[in-house]
Coordinates of C-alpha atoms in Angstrom, one line a residue:
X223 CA -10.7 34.3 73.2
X224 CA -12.1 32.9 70.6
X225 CA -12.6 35.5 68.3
X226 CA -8.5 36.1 68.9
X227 CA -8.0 32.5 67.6
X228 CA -10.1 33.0 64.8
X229 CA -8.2 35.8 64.2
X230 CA -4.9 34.5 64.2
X231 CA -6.3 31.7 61.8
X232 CA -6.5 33.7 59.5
X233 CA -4.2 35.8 59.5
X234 CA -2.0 32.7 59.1
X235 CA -3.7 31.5 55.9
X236 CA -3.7 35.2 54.2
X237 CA 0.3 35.1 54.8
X238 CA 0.3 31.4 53.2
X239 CA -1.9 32.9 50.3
X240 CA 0.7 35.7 49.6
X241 CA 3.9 33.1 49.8
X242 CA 2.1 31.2 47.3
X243 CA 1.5 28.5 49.5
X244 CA 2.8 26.4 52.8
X245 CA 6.7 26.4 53.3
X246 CA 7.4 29.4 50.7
X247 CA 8.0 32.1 53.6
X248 CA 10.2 29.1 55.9
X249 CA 9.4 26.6 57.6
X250 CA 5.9 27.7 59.1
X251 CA 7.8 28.6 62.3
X252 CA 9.8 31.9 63.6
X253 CA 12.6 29.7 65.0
X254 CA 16.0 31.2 63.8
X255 CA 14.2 34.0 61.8
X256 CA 14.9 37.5 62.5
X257 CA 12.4 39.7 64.0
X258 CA 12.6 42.1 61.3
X259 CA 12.2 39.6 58.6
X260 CA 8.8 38.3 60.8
X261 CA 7.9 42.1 60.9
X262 CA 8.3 42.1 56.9
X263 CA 6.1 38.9 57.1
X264 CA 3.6 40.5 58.8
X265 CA 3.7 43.2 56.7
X266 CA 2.8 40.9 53.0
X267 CA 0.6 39.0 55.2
X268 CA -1.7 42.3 56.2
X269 CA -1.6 45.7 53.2
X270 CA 0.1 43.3 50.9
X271 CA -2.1 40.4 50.8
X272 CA -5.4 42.8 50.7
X273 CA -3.7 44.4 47.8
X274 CA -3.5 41.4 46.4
X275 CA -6.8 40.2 46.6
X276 CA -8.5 43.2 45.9
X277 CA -6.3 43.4 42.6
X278 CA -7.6 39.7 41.6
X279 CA -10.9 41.6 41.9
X280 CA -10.4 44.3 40.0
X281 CA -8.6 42.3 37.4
X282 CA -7.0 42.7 33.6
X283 CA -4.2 44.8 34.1
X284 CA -4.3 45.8 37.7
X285 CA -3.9 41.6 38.5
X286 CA -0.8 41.2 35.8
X287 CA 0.3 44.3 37.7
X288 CA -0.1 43.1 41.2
X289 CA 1.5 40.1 40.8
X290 CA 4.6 41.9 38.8
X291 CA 4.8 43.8 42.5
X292 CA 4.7 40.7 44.3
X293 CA 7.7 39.5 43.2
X294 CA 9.4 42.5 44.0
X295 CA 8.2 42.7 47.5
X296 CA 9.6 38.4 47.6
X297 CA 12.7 39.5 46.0
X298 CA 13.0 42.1 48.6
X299 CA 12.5 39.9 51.7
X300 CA 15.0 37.5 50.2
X301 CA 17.7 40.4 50.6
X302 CA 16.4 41.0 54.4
X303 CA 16.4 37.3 55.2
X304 CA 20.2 37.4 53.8
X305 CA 20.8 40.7 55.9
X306 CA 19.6 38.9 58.8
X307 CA 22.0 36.0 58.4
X308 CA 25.5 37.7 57.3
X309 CA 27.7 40.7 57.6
X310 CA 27.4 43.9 55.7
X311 CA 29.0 43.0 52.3
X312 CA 31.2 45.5 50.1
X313 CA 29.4 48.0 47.8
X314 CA 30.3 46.0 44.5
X315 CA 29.0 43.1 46.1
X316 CA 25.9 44.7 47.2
X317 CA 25.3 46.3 43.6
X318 CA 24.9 42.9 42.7
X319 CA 22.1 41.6 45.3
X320 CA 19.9 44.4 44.4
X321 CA 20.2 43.5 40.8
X322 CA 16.8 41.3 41.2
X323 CA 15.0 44.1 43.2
X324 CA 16.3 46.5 40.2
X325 CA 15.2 44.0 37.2
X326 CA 11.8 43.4 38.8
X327 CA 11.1 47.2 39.5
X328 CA 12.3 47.6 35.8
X329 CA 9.4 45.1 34.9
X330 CA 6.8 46.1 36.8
X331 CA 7.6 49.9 34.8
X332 CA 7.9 48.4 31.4
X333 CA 4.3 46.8 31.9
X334 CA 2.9 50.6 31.9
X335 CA 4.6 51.6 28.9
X336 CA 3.5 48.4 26.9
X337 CA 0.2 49.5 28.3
X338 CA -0.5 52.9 27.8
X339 CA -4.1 52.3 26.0
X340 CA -5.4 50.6 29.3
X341 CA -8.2 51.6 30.8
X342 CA -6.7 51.5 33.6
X343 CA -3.8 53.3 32.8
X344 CA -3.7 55.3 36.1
X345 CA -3.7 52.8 38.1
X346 CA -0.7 51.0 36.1
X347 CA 0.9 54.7 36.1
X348 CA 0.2 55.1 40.3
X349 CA 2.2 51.5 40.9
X350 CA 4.7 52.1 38.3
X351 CA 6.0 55.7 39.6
X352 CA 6.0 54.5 43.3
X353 CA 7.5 51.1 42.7
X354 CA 10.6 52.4 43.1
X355 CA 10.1 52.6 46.7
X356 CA 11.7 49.0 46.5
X357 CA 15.2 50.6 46.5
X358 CA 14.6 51.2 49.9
X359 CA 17.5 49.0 51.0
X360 CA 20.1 51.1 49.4
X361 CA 19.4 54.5 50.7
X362 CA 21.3 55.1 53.6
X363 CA 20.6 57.4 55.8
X364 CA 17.7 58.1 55.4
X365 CA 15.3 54.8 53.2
X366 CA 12.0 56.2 55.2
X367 CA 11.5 59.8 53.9
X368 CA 13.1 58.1 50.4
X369 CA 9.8 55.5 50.4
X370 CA 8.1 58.7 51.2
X371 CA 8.5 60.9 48.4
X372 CA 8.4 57.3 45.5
X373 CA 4.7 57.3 47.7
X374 CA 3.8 61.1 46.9
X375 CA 4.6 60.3 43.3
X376 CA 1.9 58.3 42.7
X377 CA -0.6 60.5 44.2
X378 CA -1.0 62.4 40.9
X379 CA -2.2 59.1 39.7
X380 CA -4.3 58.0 42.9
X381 CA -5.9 61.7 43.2
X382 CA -7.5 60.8 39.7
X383 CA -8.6 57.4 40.0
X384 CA -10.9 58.2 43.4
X385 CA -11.9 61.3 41.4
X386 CA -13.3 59.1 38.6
X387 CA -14.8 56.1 40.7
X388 CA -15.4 57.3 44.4
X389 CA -19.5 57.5 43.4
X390 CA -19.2 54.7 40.8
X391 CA -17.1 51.9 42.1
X392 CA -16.3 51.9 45.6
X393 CA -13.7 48.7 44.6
X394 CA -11.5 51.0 43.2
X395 CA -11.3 53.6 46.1
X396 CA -11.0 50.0 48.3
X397 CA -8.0 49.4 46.1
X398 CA -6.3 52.8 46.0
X399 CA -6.4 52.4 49.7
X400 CA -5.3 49.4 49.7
X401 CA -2.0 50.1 47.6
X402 CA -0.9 53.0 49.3
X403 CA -1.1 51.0 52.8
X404 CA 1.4 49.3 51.7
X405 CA 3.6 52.0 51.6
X406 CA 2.4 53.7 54.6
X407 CA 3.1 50.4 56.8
X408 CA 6.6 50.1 55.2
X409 CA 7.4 53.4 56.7
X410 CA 6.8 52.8 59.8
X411 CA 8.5 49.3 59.3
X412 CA 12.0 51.1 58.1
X413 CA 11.3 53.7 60.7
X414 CA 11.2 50.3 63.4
X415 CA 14.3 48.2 62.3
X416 CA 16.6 50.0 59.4
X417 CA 15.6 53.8 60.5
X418 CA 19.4 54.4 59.1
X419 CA 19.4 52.1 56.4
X420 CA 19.4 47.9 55.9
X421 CA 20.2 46.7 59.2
X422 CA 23.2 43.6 58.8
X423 CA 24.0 40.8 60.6
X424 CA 27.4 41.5 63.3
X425 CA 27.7 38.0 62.8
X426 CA 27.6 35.4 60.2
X427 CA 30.1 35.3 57.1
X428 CA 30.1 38.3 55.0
X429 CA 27.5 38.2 52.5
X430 CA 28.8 38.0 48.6
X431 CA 26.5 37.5 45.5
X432 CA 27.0 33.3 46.0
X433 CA 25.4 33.6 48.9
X434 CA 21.9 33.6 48.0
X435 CA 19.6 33.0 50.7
X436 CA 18.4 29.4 50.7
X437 CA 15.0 28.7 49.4
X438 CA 12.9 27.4 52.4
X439 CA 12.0 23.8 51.8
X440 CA 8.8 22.0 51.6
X441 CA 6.3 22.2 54.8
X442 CA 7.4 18.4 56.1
X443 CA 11.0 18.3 54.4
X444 CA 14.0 18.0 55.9
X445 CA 16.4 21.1 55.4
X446 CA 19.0 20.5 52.7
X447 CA 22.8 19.8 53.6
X448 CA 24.9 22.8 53.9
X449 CA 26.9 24.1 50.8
X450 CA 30.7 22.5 50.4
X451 CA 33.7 24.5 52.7
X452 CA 35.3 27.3 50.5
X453 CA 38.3 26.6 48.7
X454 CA 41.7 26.8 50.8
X455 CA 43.5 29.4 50.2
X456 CA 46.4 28.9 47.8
X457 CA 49.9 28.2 48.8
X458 CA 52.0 31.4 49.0
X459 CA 54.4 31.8 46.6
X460 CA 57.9 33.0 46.3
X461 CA 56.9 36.5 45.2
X462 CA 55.0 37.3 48.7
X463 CA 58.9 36.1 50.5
X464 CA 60.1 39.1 48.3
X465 CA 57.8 41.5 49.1
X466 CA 58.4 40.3 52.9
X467 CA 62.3 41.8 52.2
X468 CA 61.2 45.0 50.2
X469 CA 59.2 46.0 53.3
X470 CA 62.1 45.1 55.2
X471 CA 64.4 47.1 53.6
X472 CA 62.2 49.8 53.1
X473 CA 61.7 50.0 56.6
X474 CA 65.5 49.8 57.4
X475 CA 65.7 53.1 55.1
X476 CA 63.6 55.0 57.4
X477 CA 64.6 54.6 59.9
X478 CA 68.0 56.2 59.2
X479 CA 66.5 59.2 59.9
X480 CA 68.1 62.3 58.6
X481 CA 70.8 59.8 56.6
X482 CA 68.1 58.8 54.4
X483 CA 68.6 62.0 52.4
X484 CA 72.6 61.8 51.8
X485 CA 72.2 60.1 48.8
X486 CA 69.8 62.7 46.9
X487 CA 71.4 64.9 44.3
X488 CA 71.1 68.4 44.4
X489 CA 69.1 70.1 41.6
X490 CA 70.4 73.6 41.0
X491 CA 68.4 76.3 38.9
X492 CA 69.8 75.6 35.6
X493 CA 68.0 72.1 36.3
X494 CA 64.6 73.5 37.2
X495 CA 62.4 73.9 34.6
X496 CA 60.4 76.8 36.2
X497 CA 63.7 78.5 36.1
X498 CA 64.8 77.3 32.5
X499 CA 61.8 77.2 30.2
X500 CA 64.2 76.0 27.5
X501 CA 64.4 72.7 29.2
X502 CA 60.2 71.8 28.3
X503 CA 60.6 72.1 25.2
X504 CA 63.3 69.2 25.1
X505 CA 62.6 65.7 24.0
X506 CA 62.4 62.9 26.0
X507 CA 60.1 60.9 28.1
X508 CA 57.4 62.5 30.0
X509 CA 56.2 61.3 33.7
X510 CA 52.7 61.6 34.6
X511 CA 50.8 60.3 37.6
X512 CA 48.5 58.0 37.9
X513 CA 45.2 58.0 36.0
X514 CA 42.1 59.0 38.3
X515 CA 39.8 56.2 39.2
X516 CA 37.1 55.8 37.2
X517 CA 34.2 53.3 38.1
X518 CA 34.3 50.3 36.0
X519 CA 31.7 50.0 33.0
X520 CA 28.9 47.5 33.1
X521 CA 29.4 44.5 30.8
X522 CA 26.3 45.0 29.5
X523 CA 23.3 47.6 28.9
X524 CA 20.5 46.4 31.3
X525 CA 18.5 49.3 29.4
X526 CA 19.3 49.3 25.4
X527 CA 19.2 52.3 24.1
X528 CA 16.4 54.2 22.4
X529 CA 18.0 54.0 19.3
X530 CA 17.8 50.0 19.5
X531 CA 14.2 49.8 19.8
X532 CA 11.9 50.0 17.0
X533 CA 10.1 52.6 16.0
X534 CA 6.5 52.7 17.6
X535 CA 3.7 52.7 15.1
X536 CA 1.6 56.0 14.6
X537 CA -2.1 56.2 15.8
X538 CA -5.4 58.3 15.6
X539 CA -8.0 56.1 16.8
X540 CA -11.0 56.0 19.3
X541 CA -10.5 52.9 21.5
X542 CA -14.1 52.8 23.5
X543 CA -14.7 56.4 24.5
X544 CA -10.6 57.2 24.5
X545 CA -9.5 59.2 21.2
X546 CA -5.8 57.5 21.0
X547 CA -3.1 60.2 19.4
X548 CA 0.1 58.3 19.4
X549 CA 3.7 58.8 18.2
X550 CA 2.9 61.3 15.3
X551 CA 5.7 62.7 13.9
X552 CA 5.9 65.9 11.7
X553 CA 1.8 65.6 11.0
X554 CA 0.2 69.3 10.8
X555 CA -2.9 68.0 9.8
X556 CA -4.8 66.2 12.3
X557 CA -8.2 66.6 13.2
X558 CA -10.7 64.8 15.7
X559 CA -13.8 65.9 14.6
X560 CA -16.7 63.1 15.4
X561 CA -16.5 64.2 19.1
X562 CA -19.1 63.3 21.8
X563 CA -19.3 64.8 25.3
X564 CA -18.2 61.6 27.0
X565 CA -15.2 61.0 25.1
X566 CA -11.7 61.6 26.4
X567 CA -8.4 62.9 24.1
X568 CA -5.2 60.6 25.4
X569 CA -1.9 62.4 23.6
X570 CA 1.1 60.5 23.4
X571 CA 4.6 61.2 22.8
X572 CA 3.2 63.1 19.4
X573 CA 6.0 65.4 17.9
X574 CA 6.3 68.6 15.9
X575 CA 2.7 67.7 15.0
X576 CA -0.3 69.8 15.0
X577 CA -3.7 68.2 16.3
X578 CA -7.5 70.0 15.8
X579 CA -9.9 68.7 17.9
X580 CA -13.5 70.1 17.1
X581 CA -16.5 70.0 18.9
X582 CA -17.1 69.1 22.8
X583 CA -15.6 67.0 24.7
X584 CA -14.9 65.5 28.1
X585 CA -11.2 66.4 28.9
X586 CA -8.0 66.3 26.9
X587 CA -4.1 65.0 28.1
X588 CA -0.7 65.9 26.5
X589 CA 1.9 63.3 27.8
X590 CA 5.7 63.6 26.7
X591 CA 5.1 65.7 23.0
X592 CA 7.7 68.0 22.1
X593 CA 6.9 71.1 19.8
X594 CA 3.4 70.0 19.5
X595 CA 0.3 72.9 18.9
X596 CA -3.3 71.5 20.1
X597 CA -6.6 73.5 18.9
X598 CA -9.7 72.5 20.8
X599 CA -13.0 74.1 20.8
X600 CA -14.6 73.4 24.6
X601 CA -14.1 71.2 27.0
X602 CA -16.2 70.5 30.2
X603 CA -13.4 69.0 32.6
X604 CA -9.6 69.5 32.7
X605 CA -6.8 69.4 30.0
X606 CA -3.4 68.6 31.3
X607 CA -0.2 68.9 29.7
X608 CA 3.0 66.2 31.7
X609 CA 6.2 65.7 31.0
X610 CA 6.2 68.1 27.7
X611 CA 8.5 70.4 25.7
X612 CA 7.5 73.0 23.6
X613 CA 3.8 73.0 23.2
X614 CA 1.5 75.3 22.2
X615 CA -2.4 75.4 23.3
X616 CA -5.4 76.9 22.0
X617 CA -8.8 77.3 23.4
X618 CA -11.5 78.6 21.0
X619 CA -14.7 78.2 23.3
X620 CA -14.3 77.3 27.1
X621 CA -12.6 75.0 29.4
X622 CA -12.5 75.7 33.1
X623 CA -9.1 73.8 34.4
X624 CA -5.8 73.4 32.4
X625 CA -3.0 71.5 34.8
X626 CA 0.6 71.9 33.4
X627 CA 2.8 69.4 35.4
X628 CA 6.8 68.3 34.6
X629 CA 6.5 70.9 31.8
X630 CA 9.1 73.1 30.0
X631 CA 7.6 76.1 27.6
X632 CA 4.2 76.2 27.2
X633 CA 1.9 79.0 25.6
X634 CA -1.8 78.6 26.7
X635 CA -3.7 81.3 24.1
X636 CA -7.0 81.9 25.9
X637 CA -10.6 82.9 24.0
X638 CA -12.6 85.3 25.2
X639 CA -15.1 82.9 26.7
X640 CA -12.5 81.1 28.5
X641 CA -10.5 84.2 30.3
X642 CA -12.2 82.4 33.9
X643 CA -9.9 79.2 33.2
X644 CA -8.0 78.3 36.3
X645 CA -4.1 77.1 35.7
X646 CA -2.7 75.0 37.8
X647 CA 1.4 74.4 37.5
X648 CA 3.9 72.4 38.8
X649 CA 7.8 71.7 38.6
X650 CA 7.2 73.7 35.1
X651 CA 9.2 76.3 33.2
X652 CA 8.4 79.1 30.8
X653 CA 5.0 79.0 31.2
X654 CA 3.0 81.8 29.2
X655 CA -0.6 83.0 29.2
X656 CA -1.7 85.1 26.2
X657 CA -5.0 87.0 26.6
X658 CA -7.1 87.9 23.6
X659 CA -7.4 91.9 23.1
X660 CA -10.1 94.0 20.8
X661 CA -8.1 94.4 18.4
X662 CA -7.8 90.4 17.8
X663 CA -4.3 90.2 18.8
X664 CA -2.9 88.6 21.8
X665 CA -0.9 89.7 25.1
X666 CA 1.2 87.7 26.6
X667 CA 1.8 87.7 30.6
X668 CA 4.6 84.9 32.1
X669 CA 3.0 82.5 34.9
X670 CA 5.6 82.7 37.8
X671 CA 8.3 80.4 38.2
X672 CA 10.3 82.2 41.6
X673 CA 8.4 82.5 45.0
X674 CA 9.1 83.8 48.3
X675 CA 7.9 82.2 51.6
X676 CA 7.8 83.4 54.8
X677 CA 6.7 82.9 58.7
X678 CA 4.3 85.5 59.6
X679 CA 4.3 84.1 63.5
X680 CA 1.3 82.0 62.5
X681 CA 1.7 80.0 59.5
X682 CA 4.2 80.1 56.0
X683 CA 3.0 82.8 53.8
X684 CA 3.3 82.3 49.9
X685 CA 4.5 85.2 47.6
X686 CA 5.3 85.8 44.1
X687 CA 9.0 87.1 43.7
X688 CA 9.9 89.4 41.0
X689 CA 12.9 88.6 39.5
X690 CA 15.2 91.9 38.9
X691 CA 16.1 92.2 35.6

């Protein structure tokens, strides 16, 4: 019994901790909460809260990081205390109470990309591609499998970062763990209360971007007087008396029945324009229906444009034991040659470039260049080409993995030392693999794009299709 106690105790202080201290999360009671806003509760005060800490921990980045995700998860409970308290509201209305859950996910992304020479990139990249999870709320029917696949998006990232410490520093694996829980837990949560979607109120007024949810006051405090009574409604006017007898009247000429049509004209052929084409080509006014609806545009831009944003500068530097290749722009003469075994080669958003990279080194990554040729001599681990266009790579001694993720054309020109190089793709296009022959030429063989699955009675077999020409 006492261990229970103990227990409880602190699982009462860790959920203070994460509502960043007494009376932030209500009023230290579950009177007149909801149960699925105590479930959320429990939820920050469990994964979230060890999260948390172990992000203090870790430190740097990963803290800013953590505490950028915080505020979503607060902004997020917010919404489901308000859901708990008032009526489903319309979609414009709703649009505008996930603007803070938007903004904040919006933050917690732009952090990476201010970011991207962290050392602890992937773990800024493995929040900021599953953040998105946040929008939850608004993905009816179906917010579990949607928290599910923002969750598989950061596995990429994950998958890397217990590659590179799970002998070295077990606090990392701890705090890969510890993130993904989070995810994993709100799964179930969504799967418990809003399996369809956000789960309103049938009660309460209806819930409108005014009605924020009260902030819960002090531990101690009194709770503050409610808001003033809405405006009354205006007097009616003169105009709604004349609408009154339009309606009338209107009515009245329905219900005529068949006399309702005696005083139409008749349109003979002459008076048909099908009939007289001559008549289209006459002047005069010309009806047309109403205009299609078209959604209203945004006052403003929450994302400027690309165009509005200056220009990043260009880099080619070694940052620690990270060759930094950065925003290079129509440069066919860069060349890495002071290599060391231990060093890595971080490409960035480099294009029409060409890059040399001489010597051996650890591994090599190609993020987001377009029309960008790399020539490397060996490497001992991987080299993996995301979210590129148009790039062409060259081994001239050895490298036993090259991954090509989120990429569209790509020619990998093998050596003849390097023909046992294993490629792994995914969600890429135009992929091509050009083998060296005697004659120092090259052939070139596509890496397939179509595949045909099947159930054999015992499990889904995997094969190549050929595509008929």
């Amino acid at each position: 019994m006492e261990r229970l106690v103990e227990r409880l105790e602190k699982a009462v202080e860790r959920l203070e901790t994460v509502c960043q201290g007494p009376g932030m999360c209500g009023d230290g009671s579950s009177k007149g909460v909801a149960q699925y806003v105590q479930a959320f509760d429990a939820l920050l005060a469990g994964s979230v809260a060890e999260y948390m800490k172990i992000s203090k921990e870790v430190g740097g980045d990963v803290q800013k990081h953590a505490e950028m995700v915080h505020a979503g998860l607060m902004s997020e409970r917010a919404l489901l205390v308000m859901a708990s308290q008032h009526q489903q509201p319309s979609e414009n209305a709703f649009s505008s109470l996930l603007k803070p859950i938007s903004e904040q996910i919006q933050v917690v992304q732009n952090f990476r990309e201010k970011n991207r020479g962290s050392k602890l990139f992937n773990h800024l990249s493995a929040v900021s591609e599953s953040i998105p999870a946040l929008g939850w709320v608004a993905m009816a029917p179906k917010p579990g499998p949607y928290v599910k696949e923002m969750t598989d998006a950061a596995m990429f990232y994950t998958n890397r970062i217990l590659k590179e410490y799970k002998d070295v520093d077990k606090k990392q694996v701890d705090w890969v763990k510890a993130y993904l829980s989070i995810w994993t837990e709100l799964q179930a949560y969504i799967k418990e209360y809003h399996t369809t979607g956000l789960t309103w109120s049938k009660t309460g007024p209806v819930a409108t971007e005014g009605a924020k949810s009260p902030s819960a006051p002090p531990a101690g405090a009194a709770p503050p007087p409610p808001g003033p009574p809405p405006p009354p409604a205006p007097a009616p006017t003169s105009c709604s008396t004349d609408d009154s007898a339009s309606r009338s009247a209107l009515f009245a000429q329905i219900n005529r029945g068949e006399g309702i049509t005696s005083g139409l004209r008749h349109v003979s052929d002459d008076m048909k324009t099908h009939k007289n084409p001559a008549l289209k080509n006459q002047g005069g006014p010309v009806r047309s229906g109403p205009k299609p609806f078209t959604a209203p545009k945004p006052a403003c831009n929450a994302n400027p444009s690309p165009k509005t944003s200056p220009k990043a500068p260009a880099l080619l530097e070694l940052e620690g034991k990270k060759w930094r290749v950065e925003n290079q722009e129509n440069a066919t003469n860069l060349v890495i040659s002071d290599t060391e075994l231990k060093q890595v080669a971080y490409v960035f958003k480099c294009t029409n470039s060409t890059l040399q990279i001489k010597g051996k080194i650890n591994s090599i990554t190609l993020d987001n260049c377009k029309k960008l040729g790399l020539v490397f001599d060996d490497v001992v681990g991987i080299v993996e080409i995301i979210n590129s266009k148009d790039v062409k790579v060259q081994v001239m001694g050895k490298v036993p993995t090259i991954s090509i993720n989120k990429t569209d054309g790509c020619h990998v020109y093998l050596s003849k030392n390097s023909l046992d190089c294993e490629i792994v793709s995914a969600k890429s296009s135009e992929m091509n693999v050009l083998i060296p022959t005697e004659g120092g030429d090259f052939t070139e063989f596509p890496v397939p794009e179509q595949f045909k699955t099947v159930w054999n009675g015992q499990k889904l077999v995997t094969t190549v299709t050929e595509i008929a020409g």
